[in-house]
Amino acid sequence: MKYKRILLKLSGEALMGEKSYGIDPNRLQQYTQEIRKVKDMGVEIAIVIGGGNIFRGVQAEKSGIDRVQGDYMGMLATLINAMALQSALEQGGMYTRLMSGIKIESVCEPFIRRRAIRHLEKGRIVIFGAGIGNPYFTTDSTASLRAIEVEAEVVLKGTRVDGVYTADPEKDPTATKYQTISFQEVYEKNLSVMDMTAFTLCQENNLPIIVFDMNKDGNLSKLVQGEKIGTLITS
Ligand code: UDP
């Protein structure tokens, strides 16, 4: 096994699958199976899930909702996804804990770093919901920060693109994929991997990021075993 403890970042948008809003049950099932494979290998798993399939803070401004209020709404959206994922994982036979960046005590535990580490050591999958708990951040920043806090060895950013490209592959057919790239190069070439806050946190703490296609069966387990899937970003 290449990694003992990972932080998996799933976007809310990916959870939408073929739908235009909300949660696609097939996608949720697929994620559950992929996570199960890695769990069975004995890997400790922390998960951060986004909320873009339900609500984004920036979109609030257009509808006359204050930005900060919108961000809190976005955080609650991530919690809805996190609860769905928690339920699916438990139905799949895994032990989980949901920890929230905002206190919602009847639903989940508040985030307490030492407790999160303890859960991981005990083999529970820890899902971090409600982002960092502060407006003007993203779930990518949450992924970087929580990964550092719980001492994960890598951030695995599952997307629908299979890595980092020289240009947007959906727009430019000549774009090629990097197998590995340094933090510095991503910065100099202005490639989009994560938002700057999230990216800088990883860079300054020497935390590698792997961008990969989470929708392809087997990718997550291959990655954990050290196969070169997606794009690895290191110092
Ligand atoms: N958000 C926030 N602080 C955080 C995490 C998230 O304010 O620490 C809000 C923000 O408005 C964001 C929304 O929650 O737009 C949903 O998260 P994100 O856009 O990162 O989800 P994804 O794109 O991964 O689905």
mmCIF file of C-alpha atoms and ligand atoms in Angstrom:
data_model
loop_
_atom_site.group_PDB
_atom_site.id
_atom_site.type_symbol
_atom_site.label_atom_id
_atom_site.label_comp_id
_atom_site.label_asym_id
_atom_site.label_seq_id
_atom_site.Cartn_x
_atom_site.Cartn_y
_atom_site.Cartn_z
ATOM 1 C CA MET A 1 0.000 0.000 0.000
ATOM 2 C CA LYS A 2 1.377 3.381 -0.948
ATOM 3 C CA TYR A 3 -0.754 5.380 1.481
ATOM 4 C CA LYS A 4 -1.935 4.581 4.975
ATOM 5 C CA ARG A 5 -4.091 7.652 5.504
ATOM 6 C CA ILE A 6 -5.733 9.598 2.702
ATOM 7 C CA LEU A 7 -8.015 12.579 2.365
ATOM 8 C CA LEU A 8 -10.477 12.125 -0.454
ATOM 9 C CA LYS A 9 -12.093 15.268 -1.863
ATOM 10 C CA LEU A 10 -15.314 14.706 -3.747
ATOM 11 C CA SER A 11 -17.080 17.557 -5.461
ATOM 12 C CA GLY A 12 -20.763 18.071 -4.922
ATOM 13 C CA GLU A 13 -21.203 18.532 -8.638
ATOM 14 C CA ALA A 14 -19.871 15.043 -9.328
ATOM 15 C CA LEU A 15 -22.496 13.610 -6.998
ATOM 16 C CA MET A 16 -25.134 15.004 -9.324
ATOM 17 C CA GLY A 17 -24.175 12.400 -11.945
ATOM 18 C CA GLU A 18 -26.454 12.663 -14.960
ATOM 19 C CA LYS A 19 -28.954 14.812 -13.104
ATOM 20 C CA SER A 20 -29.073 18.609 -13.202
ATOM 21 C CA TYR A 21 -29.531 19.051 -9.459
ATOM 22 C CA GLY A 22 -29.226 17.076 -6.253
ATOM 23 C CA ILE A 23 -27.878 13.603 -5.682
ATOM 24 C CA ASP A 24 -27.739 10.755 -8.194
ATOM 25 C CA PRO A 25 -28.302 7.482 -6.292
ATOM 26 C CA ASN A 26 -26.225 5.519 -8.828
ATOM 27 C CA ARG A 27 -23.266 7.802 -8.354
ATOM 28 C CA LEU A 28 -23.610 7.540 -4.599
ATOM 29 C CA GLN A 29 -23.574 3.741 -4.904
ATOM 30 C CA GLN A 30 -20.530 3.820 -7.149
ATOM 31 C CA TYR A 31 -18.633 6.003 -4.685
ATOM 32 C CA THR A 32 -19.616 3.668 -1.861
ATOM 33 C CA GLN A 33 -18.197 0.666 -3.724
ATOM 34 C CA GLU A 34 -14.971 2.458 -4.600
ATOM 35 C CA ILE A 35 -14.477 3.610 -1.023
ATOM 36 C CA ARG A 36 -15.252 0.120 0.274
ATOM 37 C CA LYS A 37 -12.441 -1.391 -1.800
ATOM 38 C CA VAL A 38 -9.935 1.022 -0.307
ATOM 39 C CA LYS A 39 -11.305 0.538 3.194
ATOM 40 C CA ASP A 40 -10.891 -3.231 2.830
ATOM 41 C CA MET A 41 -7.228 -2.679 2.063
ATOM 42 C CA GLY A 42 -6.871 -1.149 5.522
ATOM 43 C CA VAL A 43 -6.454 2.455 4.420
ATOM 44 C CA GLU A 44 -7.599 5.180 6.819
ATOM 45 C CA ILE A 45 -9.999 7.450 4.977
ATOM 46 C CA ALA A 46 -11.072 11.027 5.601
ATOM 47 C CA ILE A 47 -13.519 12.591 3.153
ATOM 48 C CA VAL A 48 -14.479 16.161 2.308
ATOM 49 C CA ILE A 49 -17.456 16.605 0.050
ATOM 50 C CA GLY A 50 -18.541 19.787 -1.729
ATOM 51 C CA GLY A 51 -21.984 21.264 -2.114
ATOM 52 C CA GLY A 52 -21.995 22.628 -5.653
ATOM 53 C CA ASN A 53 -24.846 20.306 -6.705
ATOM 54 C CA ILE A 54 -27.123 22.081 -4.253
ATOM 55 C CA PHE A 55 -25.856 25.571 -3.573
ATOM 56 C CA ARG A 56 -22.844 27.842 -4.074
ATOM 57 C CA GLY A 57 -22.229 31.059 -2.178
ATOM 58 C CA VAL A 58 -21.251 33.069 -5.265
ATOM 59 C CA GLN A 59 -24.523 32.253 -6.999
ATOM 60 C CA ALA A 60 -26.436 33.659 -4.038
ATOM 61 C CA GLU A 61 -25.413 37.231 -4.795
ATOM 62 C CA LYS A 62 -27.335 37.152 -8.059
ATOM 63 C CA SER A 63 -30.517 36.192 -6.255
ATOM 64 C CA GLY A 64 -30.328 39.041 -3.771
ATOM 65 C CA ILE A 65 -28.881 36.933 -0.972
ATOM 66 C CA ASP A 66 -25.967 38.395 0.906
ATOM 67 C CA ARG A 67 -22.643 36.691 0.032
ATOM 68 C CA VAL A 68 -21.800 35.644 3.556
ATOM 69 C CA GLN A 69 -25.290 34.271 4.116
ATOM 70 C CA GLY A 70 -24.945 32.434 0.789
ATOM 71 C CA ASP A 71 -21.665 30.889 1.912
ATOM 72 C CA TYR A 72 -23.300 29.560 5.058
ATOM 73 C CA MET A 73 -26.056 28.142 2.880
ATOM 74 C CA GLY A 74 -23.343 26.505 0.762
ATOM 75 C CA MET A 75 -21.796 24.996 3.880
ATOM 76 C CA LEU A 76 -25.161 23.534 4.866
ATOM 77 C CA ALA A 77 -25.438 22.128 1.333
ATOM 78 C CA THR A 78 -22.167 20.238 1.850
ATOM 79 C CA LEU A 79 -23.610 18.817 5.042
ATOM 80 C CA ILE A 80 -26.615 17.439 3.159
ATOM 81 C CA ASN A 81 -24.243 15.633 0.784
ATOM 82 C CA ALA A 82 -22.120 14.461 3.697
ATOM 83 C CA MET A 83 -25.183 12.992 5.409
ATOM 84 C CA ALA A 84 -26.192 11.188 2.226
ATOM 85 C CA LEU A 85 -22.683 9.805 1.837
ATOM 86 C CA GLN A 86 -22.534 8.754 5.475
ATOM 87 C CA SER A 87 -25.753 6.844 5.120
ATOM 88 C CA ALA A 88 -24.653 5.150 1.905
ATOM 89 C CA LEU A 89 -21.302 4.134 3.411
ATOM 90 C CA GLU A 90 -22.979 2.681 6.476
ATOM 91 C CA GLN A 91 -25.400 0.722 4.340
ATOM 92 C CA GLY A 92 -22.303 -0.539 2.563
ATOM 93 C CA GLY A 93 -21.075 -1.956 5.874
ATOM 94 C CA MET A 94 -18.568 0.726 6.869
ATOM 95 C CA TYR A 95 -18.232 2.569 10.151
ATOM 96 C CA THR A 96 -18.333 6.328 9.796
ATOM 97 C CA ARG A 97 -18.341 9.569 11.716
ATOM 98 C CA LEU A 98 -19.557 12.873 10.381
ATOM 99 C CA MET A 99 -17.845 15.957 11.788
ATOM 100 C CA SER A 100 -19.120 19.409 11.028
ATOM 101 C CA GLY A 101 -17.355 22.753 10.764
ATOM 102 C CA ILE A 102 -20.568 24.365 12.043
ATOM 103 C CA LYS A 103 -22.146 23.073 15.231
ATOM 104 C CA ILE A 104 -25.253 21.036 14.432
ATOM 105 C CA GLU A 105 -25.249 18.771 17.386
ATOM 106 C CA SER A 106 -28.357 16.730 16.790
ATOM 107 C CA VAL A 107 -26.969 15.625 13.459
ATOM 108 C CA CYS A 108 -23.223 15.204 13.859
ATOM 109 C CA GLU A 109 -20.157 15.837 15.981
ATOM 110 C CA PRO A 110 -18.343 19.151 15.871
ATOM 111 C CA PHE A 111 -14.889 18.992 14.313
ATOM 112 C CA ILE A 112 -12.316 18.258 17.002
ATOM 113 C CA ARG A 113 -8.919 17.444 15.579
ATOM 114 C CA ARG A 114 -7.764 14.860 18.100
ATOM 115 C CA ARG A 115 -11.085 13.149 17.969
ATOM 116 C CA ALA A 116 -10.982 12.971 14.185
ATOM 117 C CA ILE A 117 -7.553 11.316 14.353
ATOM 118 C CA ARG A 118 -8.826 8.848 16.931
ATOM 119 C CA HIS A 119 -11.753 7.890 14.690
ATOM 120 C CA LEU A 120 -9.360 7.278 11.818
ATOM 121 C CA GLU A 121 -7.101 5.143 13.991
ATOM 122 C CA LYS A 122 -10.118 3.069 14.954
ATOM 123 C CA GLY A 123 -10.892 2.448 11.300
ATOM 124 C CA ARG A 124 -13.859 4.764 10.998
ATOM 125 C CA ILE A 125 -14.304 6.777 7.863
ATOM 126 C CA VAL A 126 -14.439 10.418 8.864
ATOM 127 C CA ILE A 127 -16.484 12.785 6.719
ATOM 128 C CA PHE A 128 -15.920 16.491 7.210
ATOM 129 C CA GLY A 129 -19.105 18.416 6.488
ATOM 130 C CA ALA A 130 -19.946 22.126 6.470
ATOM 131 C CA GLY A 131 -16.519 23.110 5.150
ATOM 132 C CA ILE A 132 -14.169 24.932 7.467
ATOM 133 C CA GLY A 133 -17.139 26.674 8.998
ATOM 134 C CA ASN A 134 -16.151 30.093 7.663
ATOM 135 C CA PRO A 135 -17.471 32.040 4.681
ATOM 136 C CA TYR A 136 -15.185 32.909 1.735
ATOM 137 C CA PHE A 137 -13.607 29.468 1.774
ATOM 138 C CA THR A 138 -14.258 26.427 -0.358
ATOM 139 C CA THR A 139 -14.386 22.724 0.210
ATOM 140 C CA ASP A 140 -11.010 22.488 -1.551
ATOM 141 C CA SER A 141 -9.543 24.659 1.227
ATOM 142 C CA THR A 142 -11.335 22.435 3.705
ATOM 143 C CA ALA A 143 -9.736 19.376 2.113
ATOM 144 C CA SER A 144 -6.214 20.856 2.330
ATOM 145 C CA LEU A 145 -6.643 22.132 5.866
ATOM 146 C CA ARG A 146 -8.231 18.988 7.287
ATOM 147 C CA ALA A 147 -5.681 16.785 5.501
ATOM 148 C CA ILE A 148 -2.886 18.696 7.212
ATOM 149 C CA GLU A 149 -4.668 18.605 10.555
ATOM 150 C CA VAL A 150 -5.259 14.847 10.541
ATOM 151 C CA GLU A 151 -1.847 14.183 8.961
ATOM 152 C CA ALA A 152 -3.109 12.553 5.804
ATOM 153 C CA GLU A 153 -0.308 11.697 3.385
ATOM 154 C CA VAL A 154 -2.069 12.936 0.279
ATOM 155 C CA VAL A 155 -5.128 14.818 -0.954
ATOM 156 C CA LEU A 156 -6.912 12.778 -3.618
ATOM 157 C CA LYS A 157 -9.045 15.172 -5.584
ATOM 158 C CA GLY A 158 -11.672 13.175 -7.422
ATOM 159 C CA THR A 159 -13.123 15.037 -10.397
ATOM 160 C CA ARG A 160 -14.654 14.175 -13.744
ATOM 161 C CA VAL A 161 -11.429 15.102 -15.554
ATOM 162 C CA ASP A 162 -8.621 12.562 -15.298
ATOM 163 C CA GLY A 163 -5.842 14.960 -14.305
ATOM 164 C CA VAL A 164 -4.224 18.339 -14.884
ATOM 165 C CA TYR A 165 -3.911 19.371 -18.528
ATOM 166 C CA THR A 166 -1.856 22.011 -20.358
ATOM 167 C CA ALA A 167 -5.210 23.644 -21.217
ATOM 168 C CA ASP A 168 -8.880 22.847 -20.608
ATOM 169 C CA PRO A 169 -9.335 19.504 -22.429
ATOM 170 C CA GLU A 170 -13.050 20.161 -22.834
ATOM 171 C CA LYS A 171 -12.252 23.304 -24.855
ATOM 172 C CA ASP A 172 -8.830 22.662 -26.417
ATOM 173 C CA PRO A 173 -8.388 19.288 -28.212
ATOM 174 C CA THR A 174 -4.577 19.685 -28.340
ATOM 175 C CA ALA A 175 -4.328 19.806 -24.536
ATOM 176 C CA THR A 176 -2.104 17.127 -22.998
ATOM 177 C CA LYS A 177 -2.107 15.669 -19.517
ATOM 178 C CA TYR A 178 0.699 15.979 -16.977
ATOM 179 C CA GLN A 179 1.623 12.800 -15.158
ATOM 180 C CA THR A 180 3.465 14.770 -12.507
ATOM 181 C CA ILE A 181 3.954 18.484 -12.084
ATOM 182 C CA SER A 182 5.442 20.661 -9.336
ATOM 183 C CA PHE A 183 3.485 23.156 -7.264
ATOM 184 C CA GLN A 184 5.716 25.884 -8.702
ATOM 185 C CA GLU A 185 4.933 24.947 -12.290
ATOM 186 C CA VAL A 186 1.189 24.822 -11.663
ATOM 187 C CA TYR A 187 1.489 28.306 -10.215
ATOM 188 C CA GLU A 188 3.677 29.710 -13.020
ATOM 189 C CA LYS A 189 1.500 28.242 -15.765
ATOM 190 C CA ASN A 190 -1.644 29.383 -13.980
ATOM 191 C CA LEU A 191 -3.234 25.936 -14.247
ATOM 192 C CA SER A 192 -6.410 25.352 -12.324
ATOM 193 C CA VAL A 193 -6.060 22.594 -9.749
ATOM 194 C CA MET A 194 -7.659 24.113 -6.676
ATOM 195 C CA ASP A 195 -8.321 27.660 -5.549
ATOM 196 C CA MET A 196 -5.211 29.534 -4.430
ATOM 197 C CA THR A 197 -5.889 29.239 -0.688
ATOM 198 C CA ALA A 198 -6.269 25.472 -0.911
ATOM 199 C CA PHE A 199 -3.299 25.108 -3.232
ATOM 200 C CA THR A 200 -0.932 27.255 -1.151
ATOM 201 C CA LEU A 201 -1.798 25.325 2.006
ATOM 202 C CA CYS A 202 -0.710 22.093 0.319
ATOM 203 C CA GLN A 203 2.417 23.644 -1.148
ATOM 204 C CA GLU A 204 3.587 25.202 2.119
ATOM 205 C CA ASN A 205 3.013 21.977 4.008
ATOM 206 C CA ASN A 206 4.498 19.668 1.406
ATOM 207 C CA LEU A 207 1.246 17.813 1.024
ATOM 208 C CA PRO A 208 0.972 16.131 -2.387
ATOM 209 C CA ILE A 209 -2.254 16.381 -4.383
ATOM 210 C CA ILE A 210 -3.446 13.849 -6.938
ATOM 211 C CA VAL A 211 -6.157 14.950 -9.366
ATOM 212 C CA PHE A 212 -7.941 11.932 -10.836
ATOM 213 C CA ASP A 213 -11.172 10.700 -12.387
ATOM 214 C CA MET A 214 -13.274 9.342 -9.536
ATOM 215 C CA ASN A 215 -16.008 8.172 -11.885
ATOM 216 C CA LYS A 216 -13.839 5.457 -13.394
ATOM 217 C CA ASP A 217 -14.209 2.155 -11.556
ATOM 218 C CA GLY A 218 -11.083 0.996 -9.792
ATOM 219 C CA ASN A 219 -9.177 4.283 -10.049
ATOM 220 C CA LEU A 220 -9.248 5.041 -6.337
ATOM 221 C CA SER A 221 -7.919 1.629 -5.308
ATOM 222 C CA LYS A 222 -5.245 1.688 -8.005
ATOM 223 C CA LEU A 223 -4.074 5.072 -6.751
ATOM 224 C CA VAL A 224 -3.832 3.891 -3.192
ATOM 225 C CA GLN A 225 -1.709 0.963 -4.348
ATOM 226 C CA GLY A 226 0.700 3.364 -6.004
ATOM 227 C CA GLU A 227 -0.374 3.117 -9.644
ATOM 228 C CA LYS A 228 0.167 6.255 -11.655
ATOM 229 C CA ILE A 229 -3.356 7.477 -12.276
ATOM 230 C CA GLY A 230 -4.267 11.124 -12.871
ATOM 231 C CA THR A 231 -1.765 13.883 -12.138
ATOM 232 C CA LEU A 232 0.491 14.028 -9.093
ATOM 233 C CA ILE A 233 1.399 17.498 -7.833
ATOM 234 C CA THR A 234 4.383 17.654 -5.470
ATOM 235 C CA SER A 235 7.124 20.088 -4.460
HETATM 236 N N1 UDP B 1 -18.286 27.165 1.680
HETATM 237 C C1 UDP B 1 -17.808 28.125 2.564
HETATM 238 N N2 UDP B 1 -16.791 27.795 3.425
HETATM 239 C C2 UDP B 1 -16.207 26.578 3.440
HETATM 240 C C3 UDP B 1 -16.668 25.603 2.513
HETATM 241 C C4 UDP B 1 -17.700 25.928 1.651
HETATM 242 O O1 UDP B 1 -18.296 29.249 2.589
HETATM 243 O O2 UDP B 1 -15.295 26.337 4.255
HETATM 244 C C5 UDP B 1 -19.446 27.455 0.802
HETATM 245 C C6 UDP B 1 -19.129 28.276 -0.433
HETATM 246 O O3 UDP B 1 -20.183 29.180 -0.631
HETATM 247 C C7 UDP B 1 -19.112 27.230 -1.546
HETATM 248 C C8 UDP B 1 -20.172 26.245 -1.083
HETATM 249 O O4 UDP B 1 -20.020 26.231 0.346
HETATM 250 O O5 UDP B 1 -19.460 27.801 -2.770
HETATM 251 C C9 UDP B 1 -20.094 24.858 -1.655
HETATM 252 O O6 UDP B 1 -18.773 24.345 -1.624
HETATM 253 P P1 UDP B 1 -17.884 24.170 -2.968
HETATM 254 O O7 UDP B 1 -18.265 25.177 -3.971
HETATM 255 O O8 UDP B 1 -16.467 24.115 -2.565
HETATM 256 O O9 UDP B 1 -18.373 22.748 -3.459
HETATM 257 P P2 UDP B 1 -17.917 21.908 -4.767
HETATM 258 O O10 UDP B 1 -17.555 22.873 -5.830
HETATM 259 O O11 UDP B 1 -16.739 21.069 -4.376
HETATM 260 O O12 UDP B 1 -19.121 21.080 -5.076
#
